[in-house]
Coordinates of C-alpha atoms in Angstrom, one line a residue:
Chain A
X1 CA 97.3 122.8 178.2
X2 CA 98.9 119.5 177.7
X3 CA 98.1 117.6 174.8
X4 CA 97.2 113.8 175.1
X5 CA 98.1 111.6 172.8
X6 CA 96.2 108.4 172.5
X7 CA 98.9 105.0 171.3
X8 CA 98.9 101.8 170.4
X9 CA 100.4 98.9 172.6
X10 CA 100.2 95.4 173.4
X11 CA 100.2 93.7 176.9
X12 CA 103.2 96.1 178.2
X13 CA 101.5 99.5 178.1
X14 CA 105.4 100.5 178.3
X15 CA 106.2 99.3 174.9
X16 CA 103.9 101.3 172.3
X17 CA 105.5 100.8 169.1
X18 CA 102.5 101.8 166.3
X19 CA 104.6 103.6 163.6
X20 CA 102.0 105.9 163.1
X21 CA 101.9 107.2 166.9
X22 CA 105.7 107.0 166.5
X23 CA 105.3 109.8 164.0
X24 CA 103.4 112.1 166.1
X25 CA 105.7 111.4 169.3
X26 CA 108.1 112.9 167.1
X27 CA 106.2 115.6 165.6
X28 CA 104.7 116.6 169.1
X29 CA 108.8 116.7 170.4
X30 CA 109.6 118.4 167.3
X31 CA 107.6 121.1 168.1
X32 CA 108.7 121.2 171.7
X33 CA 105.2 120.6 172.7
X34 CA 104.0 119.1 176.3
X35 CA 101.8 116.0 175.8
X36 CA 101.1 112.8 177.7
X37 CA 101.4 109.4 175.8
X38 CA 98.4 106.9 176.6
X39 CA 99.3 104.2 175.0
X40 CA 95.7 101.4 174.4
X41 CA 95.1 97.9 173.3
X42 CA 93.3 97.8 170.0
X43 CA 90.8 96.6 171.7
X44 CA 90.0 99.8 173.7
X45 CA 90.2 102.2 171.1
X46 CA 86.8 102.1 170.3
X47 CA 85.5 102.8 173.6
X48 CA 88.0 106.0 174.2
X49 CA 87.0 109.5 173.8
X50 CA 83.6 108.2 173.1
X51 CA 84.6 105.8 170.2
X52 CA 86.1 109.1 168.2
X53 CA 88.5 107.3 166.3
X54 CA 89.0 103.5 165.3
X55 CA 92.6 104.2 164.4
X56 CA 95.3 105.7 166.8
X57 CA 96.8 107.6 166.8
X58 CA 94.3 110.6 167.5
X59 CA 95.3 113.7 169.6
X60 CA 92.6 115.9 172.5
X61 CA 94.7 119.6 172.7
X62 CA 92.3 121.2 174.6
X63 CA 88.7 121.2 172.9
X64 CA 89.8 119.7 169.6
X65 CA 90.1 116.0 168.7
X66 CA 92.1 114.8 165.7
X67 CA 93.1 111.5 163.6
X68 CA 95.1 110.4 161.4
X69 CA 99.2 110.9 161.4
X70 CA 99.4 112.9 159.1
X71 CA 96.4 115.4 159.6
X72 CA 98.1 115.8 163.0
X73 CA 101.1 117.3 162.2
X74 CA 99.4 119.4 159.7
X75 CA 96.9 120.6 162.8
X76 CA 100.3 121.0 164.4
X77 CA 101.9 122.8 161.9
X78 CA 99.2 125.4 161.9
X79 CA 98.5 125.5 165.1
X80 CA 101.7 126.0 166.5
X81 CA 103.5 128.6 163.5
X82 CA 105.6 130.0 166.3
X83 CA 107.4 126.8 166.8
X84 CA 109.7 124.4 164.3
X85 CA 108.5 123.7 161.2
X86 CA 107.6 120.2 160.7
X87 CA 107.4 120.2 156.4
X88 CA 109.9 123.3 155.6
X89 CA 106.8 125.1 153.5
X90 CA 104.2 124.2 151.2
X91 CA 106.4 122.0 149.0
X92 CA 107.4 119.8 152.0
X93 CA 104.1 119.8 153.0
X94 CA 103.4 118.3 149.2
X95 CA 106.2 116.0 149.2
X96 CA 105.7 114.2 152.6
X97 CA 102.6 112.8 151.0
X98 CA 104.9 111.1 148.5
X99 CA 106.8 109.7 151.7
X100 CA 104.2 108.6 153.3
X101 CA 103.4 106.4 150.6
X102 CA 106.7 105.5 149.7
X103 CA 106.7 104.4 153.3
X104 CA 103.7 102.5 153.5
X105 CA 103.5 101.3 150.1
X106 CA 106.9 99.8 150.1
X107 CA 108.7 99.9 153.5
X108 CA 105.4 98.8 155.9
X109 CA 104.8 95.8 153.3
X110 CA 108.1 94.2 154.2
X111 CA 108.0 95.3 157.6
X112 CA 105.0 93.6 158.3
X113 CA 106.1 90.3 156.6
X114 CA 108.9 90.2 158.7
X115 CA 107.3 91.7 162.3
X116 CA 103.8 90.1 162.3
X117 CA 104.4 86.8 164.5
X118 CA 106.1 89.1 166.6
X119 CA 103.9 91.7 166.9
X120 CA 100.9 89.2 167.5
X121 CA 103.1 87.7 170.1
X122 CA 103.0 91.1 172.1
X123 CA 99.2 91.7 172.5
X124 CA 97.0 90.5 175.6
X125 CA 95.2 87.5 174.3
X126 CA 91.6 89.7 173.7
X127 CA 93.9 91.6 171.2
X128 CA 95.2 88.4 169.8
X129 CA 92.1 86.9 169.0
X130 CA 91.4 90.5 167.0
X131 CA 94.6 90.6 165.2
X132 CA 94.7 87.0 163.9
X133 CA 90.8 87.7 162.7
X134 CA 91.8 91.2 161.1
X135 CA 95.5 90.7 159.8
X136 CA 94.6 87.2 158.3
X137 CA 91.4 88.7 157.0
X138 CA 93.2 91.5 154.9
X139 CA 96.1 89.4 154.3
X140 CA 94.5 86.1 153.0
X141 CA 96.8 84.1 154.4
X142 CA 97.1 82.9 158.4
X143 CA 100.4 84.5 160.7
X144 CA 101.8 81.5 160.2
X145 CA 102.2 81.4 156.6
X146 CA 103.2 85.0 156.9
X147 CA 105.9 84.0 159.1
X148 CA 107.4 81.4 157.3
X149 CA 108.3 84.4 154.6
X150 CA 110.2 86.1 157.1
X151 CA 113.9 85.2 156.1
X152 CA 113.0 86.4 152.7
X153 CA 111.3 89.7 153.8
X154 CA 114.4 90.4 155.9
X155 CA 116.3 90.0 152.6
X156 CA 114.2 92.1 150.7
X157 CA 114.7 95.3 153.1
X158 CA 117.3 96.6 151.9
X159 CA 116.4 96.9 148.1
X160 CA 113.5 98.3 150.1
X161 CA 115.1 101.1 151.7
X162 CA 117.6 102.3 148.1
X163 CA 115.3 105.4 147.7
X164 CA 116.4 106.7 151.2
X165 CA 120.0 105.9 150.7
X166 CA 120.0 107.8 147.4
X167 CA 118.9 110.7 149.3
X168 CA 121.7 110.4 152.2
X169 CA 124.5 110.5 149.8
X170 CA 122.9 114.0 149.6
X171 CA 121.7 115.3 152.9
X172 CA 121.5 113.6 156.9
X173 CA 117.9 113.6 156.9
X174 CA 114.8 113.8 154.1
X175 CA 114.3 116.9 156.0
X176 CA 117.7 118.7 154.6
X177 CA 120.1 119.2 156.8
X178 CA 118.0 119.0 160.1
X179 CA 114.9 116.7 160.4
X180 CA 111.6 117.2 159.2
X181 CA 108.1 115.3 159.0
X182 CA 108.8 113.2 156.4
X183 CA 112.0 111.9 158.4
X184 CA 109.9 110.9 161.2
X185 CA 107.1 108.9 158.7
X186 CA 109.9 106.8 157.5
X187 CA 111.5 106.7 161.2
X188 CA 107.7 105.5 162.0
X189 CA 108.5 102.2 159.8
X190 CA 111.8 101.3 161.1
X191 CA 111.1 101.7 165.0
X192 CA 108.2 99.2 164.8
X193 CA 110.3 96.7 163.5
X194 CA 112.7 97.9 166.0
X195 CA 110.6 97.6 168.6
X196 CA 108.7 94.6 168.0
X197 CA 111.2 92.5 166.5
X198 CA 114.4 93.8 168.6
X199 CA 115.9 94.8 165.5
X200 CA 116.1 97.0 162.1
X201 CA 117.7 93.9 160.9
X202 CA 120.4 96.3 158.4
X203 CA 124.5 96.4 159.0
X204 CA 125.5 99.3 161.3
X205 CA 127.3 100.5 158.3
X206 CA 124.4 100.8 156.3
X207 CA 123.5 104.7 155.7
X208 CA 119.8 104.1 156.9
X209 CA 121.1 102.7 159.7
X210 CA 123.1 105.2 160.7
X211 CA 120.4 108.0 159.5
X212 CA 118.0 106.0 162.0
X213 CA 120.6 106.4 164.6
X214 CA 120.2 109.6 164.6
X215 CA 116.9 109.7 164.8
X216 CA 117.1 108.2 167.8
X217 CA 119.4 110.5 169.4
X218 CA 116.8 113.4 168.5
X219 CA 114.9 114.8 171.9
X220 CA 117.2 113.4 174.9
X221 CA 116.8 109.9 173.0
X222 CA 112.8 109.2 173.0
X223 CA 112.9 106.6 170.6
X224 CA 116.0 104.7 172.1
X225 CA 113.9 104.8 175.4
X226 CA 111.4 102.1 174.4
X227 CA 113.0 98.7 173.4
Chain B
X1 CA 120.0 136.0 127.6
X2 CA 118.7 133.0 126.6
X3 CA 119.7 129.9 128.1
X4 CA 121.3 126.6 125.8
X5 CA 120.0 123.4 127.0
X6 CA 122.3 120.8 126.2
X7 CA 120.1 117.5 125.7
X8 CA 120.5 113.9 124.6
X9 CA 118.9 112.8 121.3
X10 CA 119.3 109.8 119.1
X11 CA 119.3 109.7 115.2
X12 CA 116.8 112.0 115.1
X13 CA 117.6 115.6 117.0
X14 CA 113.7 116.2 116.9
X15 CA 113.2 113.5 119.4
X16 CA 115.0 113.9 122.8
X17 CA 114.5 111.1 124.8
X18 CA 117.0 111.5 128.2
X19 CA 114.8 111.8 131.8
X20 CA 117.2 114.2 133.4
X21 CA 117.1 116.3 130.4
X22 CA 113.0 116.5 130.7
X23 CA 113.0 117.7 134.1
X24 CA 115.4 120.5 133.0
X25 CA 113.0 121.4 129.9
X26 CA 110.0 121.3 132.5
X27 CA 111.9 123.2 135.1
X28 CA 113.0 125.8 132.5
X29 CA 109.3 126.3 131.0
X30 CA 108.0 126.4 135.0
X31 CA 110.5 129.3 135.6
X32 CA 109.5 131.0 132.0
X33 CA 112.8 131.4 131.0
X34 CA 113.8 131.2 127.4
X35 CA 116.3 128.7 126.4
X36 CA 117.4 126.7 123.1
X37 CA 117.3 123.0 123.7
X38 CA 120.6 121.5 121.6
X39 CA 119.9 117.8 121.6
X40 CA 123.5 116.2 121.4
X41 CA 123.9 112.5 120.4
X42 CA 126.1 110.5 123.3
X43 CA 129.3 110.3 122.0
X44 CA 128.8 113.9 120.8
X45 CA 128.4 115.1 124.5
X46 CA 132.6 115.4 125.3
X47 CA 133.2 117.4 122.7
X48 CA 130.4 119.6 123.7
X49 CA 131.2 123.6 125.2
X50 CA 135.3 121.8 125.9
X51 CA 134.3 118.5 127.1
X52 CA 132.6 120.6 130.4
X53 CA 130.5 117.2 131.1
X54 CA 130.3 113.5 130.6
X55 CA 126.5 113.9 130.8
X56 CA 124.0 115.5 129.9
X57 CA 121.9 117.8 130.5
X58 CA 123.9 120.5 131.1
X59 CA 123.0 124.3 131.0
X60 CA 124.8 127.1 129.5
X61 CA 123.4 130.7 130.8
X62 CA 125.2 133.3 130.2
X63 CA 129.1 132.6 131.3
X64 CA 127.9 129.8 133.7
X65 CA 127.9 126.5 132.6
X66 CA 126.0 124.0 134.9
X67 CA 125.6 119.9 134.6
X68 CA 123.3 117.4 137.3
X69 CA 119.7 118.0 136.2
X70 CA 119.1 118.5 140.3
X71 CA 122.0 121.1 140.5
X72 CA 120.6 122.8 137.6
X73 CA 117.1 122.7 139.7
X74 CA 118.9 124.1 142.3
X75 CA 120.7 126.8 140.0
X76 CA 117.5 127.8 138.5
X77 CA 115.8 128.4 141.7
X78 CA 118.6 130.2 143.4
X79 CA 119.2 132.8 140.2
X80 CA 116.0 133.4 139.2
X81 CA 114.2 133.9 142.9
X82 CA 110.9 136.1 141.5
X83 CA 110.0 133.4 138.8
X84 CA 107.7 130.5 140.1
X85 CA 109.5 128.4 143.2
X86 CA 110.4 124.9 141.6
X87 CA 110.8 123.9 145.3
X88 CA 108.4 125.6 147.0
X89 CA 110.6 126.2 150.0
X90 CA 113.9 124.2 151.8
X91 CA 111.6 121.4 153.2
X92 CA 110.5 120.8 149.3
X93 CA 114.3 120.7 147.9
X94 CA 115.2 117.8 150.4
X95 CA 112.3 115.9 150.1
X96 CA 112.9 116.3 146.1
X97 CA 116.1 114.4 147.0
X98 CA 114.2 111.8 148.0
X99 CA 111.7 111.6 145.2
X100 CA 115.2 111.7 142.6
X101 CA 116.1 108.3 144.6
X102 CA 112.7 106.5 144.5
X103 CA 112.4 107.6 140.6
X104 CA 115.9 106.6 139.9
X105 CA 116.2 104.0 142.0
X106 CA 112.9 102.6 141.5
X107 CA 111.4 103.6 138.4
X108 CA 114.6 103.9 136.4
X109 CA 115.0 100.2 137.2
X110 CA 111.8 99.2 135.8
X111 CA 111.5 101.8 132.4
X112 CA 115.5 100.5 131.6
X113 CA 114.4 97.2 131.7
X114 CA 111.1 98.0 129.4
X115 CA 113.0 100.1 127.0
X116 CA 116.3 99.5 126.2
X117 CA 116.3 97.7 123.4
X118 CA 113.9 100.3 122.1
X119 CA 116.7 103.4 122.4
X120 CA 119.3 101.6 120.7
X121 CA 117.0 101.1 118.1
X122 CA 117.2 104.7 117.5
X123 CA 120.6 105.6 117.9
X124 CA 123.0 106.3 115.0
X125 CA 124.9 103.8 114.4
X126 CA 128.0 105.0 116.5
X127 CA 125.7 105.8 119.7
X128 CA 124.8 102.0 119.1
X129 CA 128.0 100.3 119.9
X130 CA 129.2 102.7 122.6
X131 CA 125.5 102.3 124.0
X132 CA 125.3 98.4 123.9
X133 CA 129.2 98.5 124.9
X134 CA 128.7 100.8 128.4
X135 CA 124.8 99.5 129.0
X136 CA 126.0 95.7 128.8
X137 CA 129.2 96.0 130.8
X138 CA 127.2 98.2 133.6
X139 CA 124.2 95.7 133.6
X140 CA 126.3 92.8 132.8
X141 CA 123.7 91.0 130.7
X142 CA 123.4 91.8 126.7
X143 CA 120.9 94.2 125.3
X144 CA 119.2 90.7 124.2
X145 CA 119.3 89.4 127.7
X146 CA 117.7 92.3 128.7
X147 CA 115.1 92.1 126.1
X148 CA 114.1 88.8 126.8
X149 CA 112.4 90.6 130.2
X150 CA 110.9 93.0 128.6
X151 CA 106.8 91.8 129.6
X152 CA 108.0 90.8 132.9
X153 CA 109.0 94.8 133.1
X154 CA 105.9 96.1 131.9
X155 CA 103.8 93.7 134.7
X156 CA 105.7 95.3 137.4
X157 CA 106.0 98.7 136.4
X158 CA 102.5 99.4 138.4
X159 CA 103.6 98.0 141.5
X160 CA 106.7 100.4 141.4
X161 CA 104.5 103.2 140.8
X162 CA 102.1 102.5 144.4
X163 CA 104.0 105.2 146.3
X164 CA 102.8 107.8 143.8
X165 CA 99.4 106.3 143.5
X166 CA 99.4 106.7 147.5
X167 CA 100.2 110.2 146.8
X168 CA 97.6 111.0 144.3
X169 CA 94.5 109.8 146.4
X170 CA 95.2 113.1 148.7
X171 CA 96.6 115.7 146.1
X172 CA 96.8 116.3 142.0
X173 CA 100.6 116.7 141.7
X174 CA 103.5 116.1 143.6
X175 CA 104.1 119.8 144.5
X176 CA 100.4 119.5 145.9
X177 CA 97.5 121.6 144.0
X178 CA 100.2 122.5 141.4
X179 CA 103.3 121.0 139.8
X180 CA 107.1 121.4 141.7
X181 CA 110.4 119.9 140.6
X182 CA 109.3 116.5 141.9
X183 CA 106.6 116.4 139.9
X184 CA 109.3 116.8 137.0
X185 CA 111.3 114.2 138.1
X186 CA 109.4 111.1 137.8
X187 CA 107.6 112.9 134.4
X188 CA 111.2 112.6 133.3
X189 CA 111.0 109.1 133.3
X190 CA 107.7 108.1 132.3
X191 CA 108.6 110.6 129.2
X192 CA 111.5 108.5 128.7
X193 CA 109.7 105.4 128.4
X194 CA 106.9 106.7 126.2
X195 CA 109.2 108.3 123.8
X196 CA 111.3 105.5 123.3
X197 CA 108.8 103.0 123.5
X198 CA 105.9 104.7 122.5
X199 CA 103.5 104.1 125.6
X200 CA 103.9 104.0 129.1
X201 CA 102.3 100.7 129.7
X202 CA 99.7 101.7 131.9
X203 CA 95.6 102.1 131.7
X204 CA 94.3 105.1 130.6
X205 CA 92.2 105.4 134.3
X206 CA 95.3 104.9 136.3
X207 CA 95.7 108.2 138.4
X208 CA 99.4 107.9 137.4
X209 CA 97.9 108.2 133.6
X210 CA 95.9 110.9 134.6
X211 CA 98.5 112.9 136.4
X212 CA 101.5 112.0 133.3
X213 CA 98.2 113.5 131.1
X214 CA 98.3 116.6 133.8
X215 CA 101.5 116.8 133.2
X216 CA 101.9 116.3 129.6
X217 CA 99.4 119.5 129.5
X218 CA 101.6 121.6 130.8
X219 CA 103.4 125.0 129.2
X220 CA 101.1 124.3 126.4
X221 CA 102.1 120.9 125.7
X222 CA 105.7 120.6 125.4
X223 CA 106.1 117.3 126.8
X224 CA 103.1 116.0 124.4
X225 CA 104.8 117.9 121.7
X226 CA 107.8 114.6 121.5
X227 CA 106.2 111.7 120.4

């Protein structure tokens, strides 16, 4: 049974770039599981699967339906024993809570200061209209304003990003040696700004670079397949 | 065999203040293994067991000596297999990598800037100047300087602490429904700030608060036991 993974894309369905459904593409590769990516505009997510989730990304494996990044690779994680691990045991299970809010406490914060225009820029024009209305809702302030903070926010990444580059003086990947879940959630951050802004915006040199390098080479090169 | 603890102290032994040395204590009480804690003042640490370490803590058990509160984490887990996991398995040792780099990198930043006029204040008199010496040439500012930022510290130590926060709205401890090694970690330095400055700056009904508190109850109060 192939699993179906419901997205997140703009006006190029080709282009999904959600760091949350990036998560799960990994996870479902991790796992060496078949799936099928379909990719919607905000705007259609309510009316898929019978309005099941308002968020993407959500999974259908078989009967089941289930939200939430991180709930998914637990339902993968227990649902598939017999293949990789995705947490390395209970404690990695534990701890990629703390990197998931490392990474969207800090890491999505600057990201979206410096991707929003861009991102806004990318959606059919019915998902424009919602996005302006939403973003500037929760935000207080319009794009534009947002926008004009992006030199700054591009400056502020790398401070940003010290917690990860503590841990690669140690180990390749948050995972250990090999990656694990909590790789791909931070992976998640840096290939939307990758993808909807053409660029992680660190030197090649920089360890995080070259950790997310790597990440892109994982599973024949998914991630570097969408640009 | 009981294990020596080699710890950091100022003029008063009774009140040992380092954040790597708390994570050892904590790890050593979640193992259940005996050990003497030997709080050493700084410039008493190279003429410690041969000058083994420029640092503390260090561990001696037996004929091995051991220095890097992570290695001695590592050590602990490894030699004493059937006692409680610190770890709780590979993917919890590399993601507790990553939680030493958001505490030290983060945290550390924030607590150092809170506190350090309040440990030289209890240093002996010889700790002082090679503590203002190394602490000024590293930060390149004086102790004063320093100072100076001390309530602009203290208003952005609860931003710092958002990835944790994040964390505790799904789980009571870093480890998940019970305390691991990461937990330890970023104990370590909220200990540090509240025994050197007496608080740790936050509101009693912050879920941080609440897990420190968790924390502070453990192995029947040790870390409460240093005030």
């Amino acid at each position: 049974m192939t699993i179906t993974l419901y997205s997140l894309c703009g006006a190029d369905a080709a282009r999904p770039f959600s760091p949350h459904c990036w998560k799960v593409v990994m996870a479902l590769h991790h796992k060496g599981l078949a799936f099928e990516e379909r990719p919607l505009a905000f705007t259609a997510i309510p009316t898929t699967e019978n309005g099941f989730s308002k968020t993407v990304p959500f999974i259908r494996d078989g009967q089941e339906l289930i939200s939430d990044s991180f709930r998914i690779a637990q339902y993968l994680e227990e649902h598939y024993p017999d293949e990789p691990s995705l947490f390395g045991g209970q404690g990695g299970v534990a701890a990629a809570r703390f990197v998931e809010g490392y990474s969207q406490q800090v890491v999505h914060g600057v990201v979206s200061r410096i991707a929003l225009s861009d991102i806004h820029a990318m959606l059919a024009p019915t998902d424009q209209d919602y996005f302006r209305k939403s973003r500037e809702e929760r935000l207080g302030r319009t794009l534009e304003e947002v926008a004009a903070g992006r030199d700054a926010a591009i400056a502020a990444l790398p401070a940003a990003l010290q917690p990860l580059r503590h841990m690669l003086g140690h180990q390749p990947f948050v995972g250990g040696a090999t990656p694990l879940f909590a790789d791909y959630i931070v992976f998640g951050a840096l290939q939307w700004l990758k993808i909807t802004t053409g660029s992680i915006h660190l030197p090649a040199d920089d360890p995080v670079s070259r950790w997310f390098d790597r990440c892109l080479d994982l599973y024949e090169g998914v991630g570097r397949a969408v640009a």
